[in-house]
Short mmCIF file of N, CA, C and O in Angstrom, two decimals:
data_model
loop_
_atom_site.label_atom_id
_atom_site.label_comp_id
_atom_site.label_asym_id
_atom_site.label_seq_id
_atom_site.Cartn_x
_atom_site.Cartn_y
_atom_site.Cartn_z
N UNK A 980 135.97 130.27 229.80
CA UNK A 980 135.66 129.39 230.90
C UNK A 980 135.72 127.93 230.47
O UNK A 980 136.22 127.13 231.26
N UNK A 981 135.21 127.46 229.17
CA UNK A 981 135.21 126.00 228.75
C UNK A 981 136.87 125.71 228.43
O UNK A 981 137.33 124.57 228.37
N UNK A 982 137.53 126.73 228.26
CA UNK A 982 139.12 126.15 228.32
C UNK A 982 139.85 125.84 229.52
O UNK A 982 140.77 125.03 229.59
N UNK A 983 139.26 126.73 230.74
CA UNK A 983 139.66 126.49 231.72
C UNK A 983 139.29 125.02 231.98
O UNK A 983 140.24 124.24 232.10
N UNK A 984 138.21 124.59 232.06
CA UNK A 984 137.83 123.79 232.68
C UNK A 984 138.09 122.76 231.66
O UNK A 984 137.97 121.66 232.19
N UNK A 985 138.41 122.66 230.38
CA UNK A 985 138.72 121.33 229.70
C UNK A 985 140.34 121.62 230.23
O UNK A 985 140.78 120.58 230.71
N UNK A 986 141.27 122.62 230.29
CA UNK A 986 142.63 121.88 231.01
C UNK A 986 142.60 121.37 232.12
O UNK A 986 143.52 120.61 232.44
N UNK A 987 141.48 121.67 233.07
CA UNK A 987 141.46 121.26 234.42
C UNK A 987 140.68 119.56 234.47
O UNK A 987 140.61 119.05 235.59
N UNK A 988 140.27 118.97 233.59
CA UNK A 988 139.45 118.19 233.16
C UNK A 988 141.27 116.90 232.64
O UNK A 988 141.76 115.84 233.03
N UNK A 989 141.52 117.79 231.80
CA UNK A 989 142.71 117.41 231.30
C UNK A 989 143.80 116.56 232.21
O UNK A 989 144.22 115.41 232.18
N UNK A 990 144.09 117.96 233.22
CA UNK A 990 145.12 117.65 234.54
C UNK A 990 144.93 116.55 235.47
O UNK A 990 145.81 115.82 235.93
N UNK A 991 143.18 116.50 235.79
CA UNK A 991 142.70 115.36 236.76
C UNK A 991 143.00 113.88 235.99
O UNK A 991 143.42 112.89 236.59
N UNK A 992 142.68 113.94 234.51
CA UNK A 992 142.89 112.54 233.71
C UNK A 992 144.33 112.19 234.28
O UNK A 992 144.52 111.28 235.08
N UNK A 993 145.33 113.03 233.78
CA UNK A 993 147.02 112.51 233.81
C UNK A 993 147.29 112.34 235.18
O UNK A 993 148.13 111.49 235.49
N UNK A 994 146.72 113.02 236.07
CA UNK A 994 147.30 112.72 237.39
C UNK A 994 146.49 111.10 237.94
O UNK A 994 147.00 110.29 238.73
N UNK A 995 145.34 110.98 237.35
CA UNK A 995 144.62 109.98 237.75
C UNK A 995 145.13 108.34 237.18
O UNK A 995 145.28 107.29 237.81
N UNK A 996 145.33 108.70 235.54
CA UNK A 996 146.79 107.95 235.04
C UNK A 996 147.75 107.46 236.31
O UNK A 996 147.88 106.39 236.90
N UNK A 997 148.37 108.77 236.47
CA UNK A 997 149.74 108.45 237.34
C UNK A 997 149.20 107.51 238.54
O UNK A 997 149.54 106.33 238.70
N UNK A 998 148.55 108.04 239.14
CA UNK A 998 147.97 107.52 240.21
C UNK A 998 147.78 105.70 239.83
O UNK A 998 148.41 104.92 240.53
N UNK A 999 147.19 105.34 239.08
CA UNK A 999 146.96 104.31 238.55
C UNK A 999 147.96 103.60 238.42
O UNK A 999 147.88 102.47 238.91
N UNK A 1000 149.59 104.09 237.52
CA UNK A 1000 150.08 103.48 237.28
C UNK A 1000 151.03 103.60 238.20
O UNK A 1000 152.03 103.56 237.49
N UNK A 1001 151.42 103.72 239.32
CA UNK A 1001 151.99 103.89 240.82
C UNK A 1001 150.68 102.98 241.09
O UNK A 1001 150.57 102.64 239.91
N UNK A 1002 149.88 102.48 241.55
CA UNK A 1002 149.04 101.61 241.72
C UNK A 1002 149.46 100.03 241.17
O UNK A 1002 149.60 98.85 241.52
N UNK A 1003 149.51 100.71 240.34
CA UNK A 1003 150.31 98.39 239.29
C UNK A 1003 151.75 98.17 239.84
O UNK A 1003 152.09 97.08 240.30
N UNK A 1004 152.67 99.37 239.78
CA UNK A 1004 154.23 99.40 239.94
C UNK A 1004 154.26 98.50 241.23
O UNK A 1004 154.94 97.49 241.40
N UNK A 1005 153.25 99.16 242.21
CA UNK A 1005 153.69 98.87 244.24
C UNK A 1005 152.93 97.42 243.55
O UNK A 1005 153.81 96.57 243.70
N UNK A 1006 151.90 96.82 242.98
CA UNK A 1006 151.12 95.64 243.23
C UNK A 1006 152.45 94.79 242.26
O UNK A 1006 152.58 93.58 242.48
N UNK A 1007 153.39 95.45 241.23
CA UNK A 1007 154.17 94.22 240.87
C UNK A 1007 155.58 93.93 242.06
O UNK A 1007 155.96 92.77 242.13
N UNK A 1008 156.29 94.98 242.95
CA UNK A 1008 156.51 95.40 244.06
C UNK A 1008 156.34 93.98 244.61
O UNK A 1008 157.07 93.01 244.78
N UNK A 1009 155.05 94.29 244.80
CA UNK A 1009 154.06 93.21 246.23
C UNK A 1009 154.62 91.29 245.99
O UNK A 1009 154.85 90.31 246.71
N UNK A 1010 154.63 91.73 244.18
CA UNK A 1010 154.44 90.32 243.54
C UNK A 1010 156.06 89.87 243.56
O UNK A 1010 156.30 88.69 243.78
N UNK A 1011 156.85 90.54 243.40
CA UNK A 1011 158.31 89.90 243.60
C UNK A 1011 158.58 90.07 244.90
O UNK A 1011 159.75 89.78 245.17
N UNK A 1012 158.04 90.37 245.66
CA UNK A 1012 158.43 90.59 247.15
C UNK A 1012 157.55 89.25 248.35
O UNK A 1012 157.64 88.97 249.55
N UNK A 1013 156.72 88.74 247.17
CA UNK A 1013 155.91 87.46 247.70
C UNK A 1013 154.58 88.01 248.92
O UNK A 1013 153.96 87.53 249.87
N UNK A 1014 154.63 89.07 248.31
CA UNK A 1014 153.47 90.00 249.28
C UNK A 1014 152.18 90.10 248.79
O UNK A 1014 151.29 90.39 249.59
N UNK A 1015 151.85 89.87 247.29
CA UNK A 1015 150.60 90.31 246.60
C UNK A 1015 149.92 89.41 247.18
O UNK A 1015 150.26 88.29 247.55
N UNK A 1016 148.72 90.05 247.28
CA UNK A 1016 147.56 89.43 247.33
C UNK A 1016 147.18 89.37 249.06
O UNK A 1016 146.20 88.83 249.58
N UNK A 1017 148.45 90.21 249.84
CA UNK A 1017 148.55 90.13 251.31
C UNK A 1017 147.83 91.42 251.77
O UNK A 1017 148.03 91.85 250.64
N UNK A 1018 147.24 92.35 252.32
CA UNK A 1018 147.14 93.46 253.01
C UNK A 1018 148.15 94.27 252.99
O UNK A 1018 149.14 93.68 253.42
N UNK A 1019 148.45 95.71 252.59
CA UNK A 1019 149.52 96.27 252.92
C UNK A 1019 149.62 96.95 254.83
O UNK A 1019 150.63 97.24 255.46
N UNK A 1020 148.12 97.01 255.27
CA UNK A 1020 147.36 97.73 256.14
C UNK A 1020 148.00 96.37 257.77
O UNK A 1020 148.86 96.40 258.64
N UNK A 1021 147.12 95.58 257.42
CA UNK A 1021 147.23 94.54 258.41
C UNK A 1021 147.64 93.22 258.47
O UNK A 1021 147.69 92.51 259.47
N UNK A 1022 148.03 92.84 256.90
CA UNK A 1022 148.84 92.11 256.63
C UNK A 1022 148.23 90.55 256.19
O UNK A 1022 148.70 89.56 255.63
N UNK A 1023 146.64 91.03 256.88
CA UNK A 1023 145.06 89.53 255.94
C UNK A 1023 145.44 88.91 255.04
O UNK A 1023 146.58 89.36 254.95
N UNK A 1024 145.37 88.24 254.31
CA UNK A 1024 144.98 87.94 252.81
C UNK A 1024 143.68 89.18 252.23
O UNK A 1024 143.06 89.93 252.97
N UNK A 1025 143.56 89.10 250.94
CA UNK A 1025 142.69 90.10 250.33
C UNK A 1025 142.07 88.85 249.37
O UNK A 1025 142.47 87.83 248.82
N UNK A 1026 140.60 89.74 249.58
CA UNK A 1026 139.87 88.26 249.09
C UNK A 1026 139.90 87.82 247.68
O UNK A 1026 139.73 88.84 247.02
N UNK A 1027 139.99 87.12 247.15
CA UNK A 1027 140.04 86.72 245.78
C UNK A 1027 139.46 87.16 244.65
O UNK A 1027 140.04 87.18 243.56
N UNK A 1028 138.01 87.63 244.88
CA UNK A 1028 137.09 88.23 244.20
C UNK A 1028 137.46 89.89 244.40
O UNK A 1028 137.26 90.81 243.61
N UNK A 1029 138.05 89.92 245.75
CA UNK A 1029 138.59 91.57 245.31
C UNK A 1029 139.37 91.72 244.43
O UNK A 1029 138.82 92.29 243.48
N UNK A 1030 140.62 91.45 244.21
CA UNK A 1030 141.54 91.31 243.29
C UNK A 1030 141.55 90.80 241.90
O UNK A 1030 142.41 90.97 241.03
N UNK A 1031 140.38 90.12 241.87
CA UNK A 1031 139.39 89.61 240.30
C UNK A 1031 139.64 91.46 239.93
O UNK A 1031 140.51 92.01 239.25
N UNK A 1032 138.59 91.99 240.61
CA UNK A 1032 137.77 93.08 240.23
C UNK A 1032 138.58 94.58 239.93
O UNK A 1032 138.22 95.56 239.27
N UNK A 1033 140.01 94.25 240.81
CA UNK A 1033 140.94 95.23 241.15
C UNK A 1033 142.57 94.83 241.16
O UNK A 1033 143.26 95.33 242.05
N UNK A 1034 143.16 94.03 240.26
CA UNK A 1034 144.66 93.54 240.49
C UNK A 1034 145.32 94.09 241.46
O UNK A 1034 145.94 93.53 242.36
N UNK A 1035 145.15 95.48 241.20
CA UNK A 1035 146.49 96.26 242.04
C UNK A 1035 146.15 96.56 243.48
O UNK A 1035 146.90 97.35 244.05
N UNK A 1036 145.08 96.04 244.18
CA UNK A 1036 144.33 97.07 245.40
C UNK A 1036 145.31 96.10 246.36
O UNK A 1036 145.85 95.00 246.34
N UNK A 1037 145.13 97.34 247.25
CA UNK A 1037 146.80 96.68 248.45
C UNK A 1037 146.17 96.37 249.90
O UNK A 1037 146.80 96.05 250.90
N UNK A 1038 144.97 96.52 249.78
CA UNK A 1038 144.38 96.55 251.06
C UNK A 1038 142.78 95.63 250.91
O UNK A 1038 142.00 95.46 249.98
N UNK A 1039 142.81 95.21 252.23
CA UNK A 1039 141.45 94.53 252.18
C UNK A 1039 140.31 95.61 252.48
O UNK A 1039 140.43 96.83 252.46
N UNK A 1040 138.98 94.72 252.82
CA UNK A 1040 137.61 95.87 252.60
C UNK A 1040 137.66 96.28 254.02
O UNK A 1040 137.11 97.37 254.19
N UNK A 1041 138.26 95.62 255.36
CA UNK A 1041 138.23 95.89 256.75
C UNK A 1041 139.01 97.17 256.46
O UNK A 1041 138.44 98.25 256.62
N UNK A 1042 140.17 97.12 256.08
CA UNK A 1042 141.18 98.14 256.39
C UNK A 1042 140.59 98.94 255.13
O UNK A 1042 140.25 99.98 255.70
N UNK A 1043 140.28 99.10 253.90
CA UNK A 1043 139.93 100.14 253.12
C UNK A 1043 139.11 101.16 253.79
O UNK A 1043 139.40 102.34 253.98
N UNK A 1044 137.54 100.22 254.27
CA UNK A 1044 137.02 100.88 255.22
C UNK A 1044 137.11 102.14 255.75
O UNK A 1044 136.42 102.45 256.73
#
């Protein structure tokens, strides 16, 4: 049972990786496309201190919501 659950422990890390790094790819995307730092959702600005805290987040706190 502890092997099961350390590969399954395992699988969530790499996919969470991926996830992450598909997360930076679309926010450098955003950045040659003159979009970062815009809403992907509604198109706002995203507040400054969000993006301190989070580079890659594509959405503001209305639309995360």
């Amino acid at each position: 049972m502890d092997a099961l659950q350390g590969q399954a422990m395992a699988q969530a890390t790499v996919e969470r990786r991926r996830m992450e790094i598909a997360q930076i790819d679309a926010a450098f995307r955003r950045l040659d496309e003159g979009e970062f730092g815009y809403c992907v959702e509604c198109g706002d600005e995203i507040a400054g201190k969000r993006l301190e805290l989070h580079p890659a987040i594509a959405r503001c706190v209305e639309c995360a919501t």
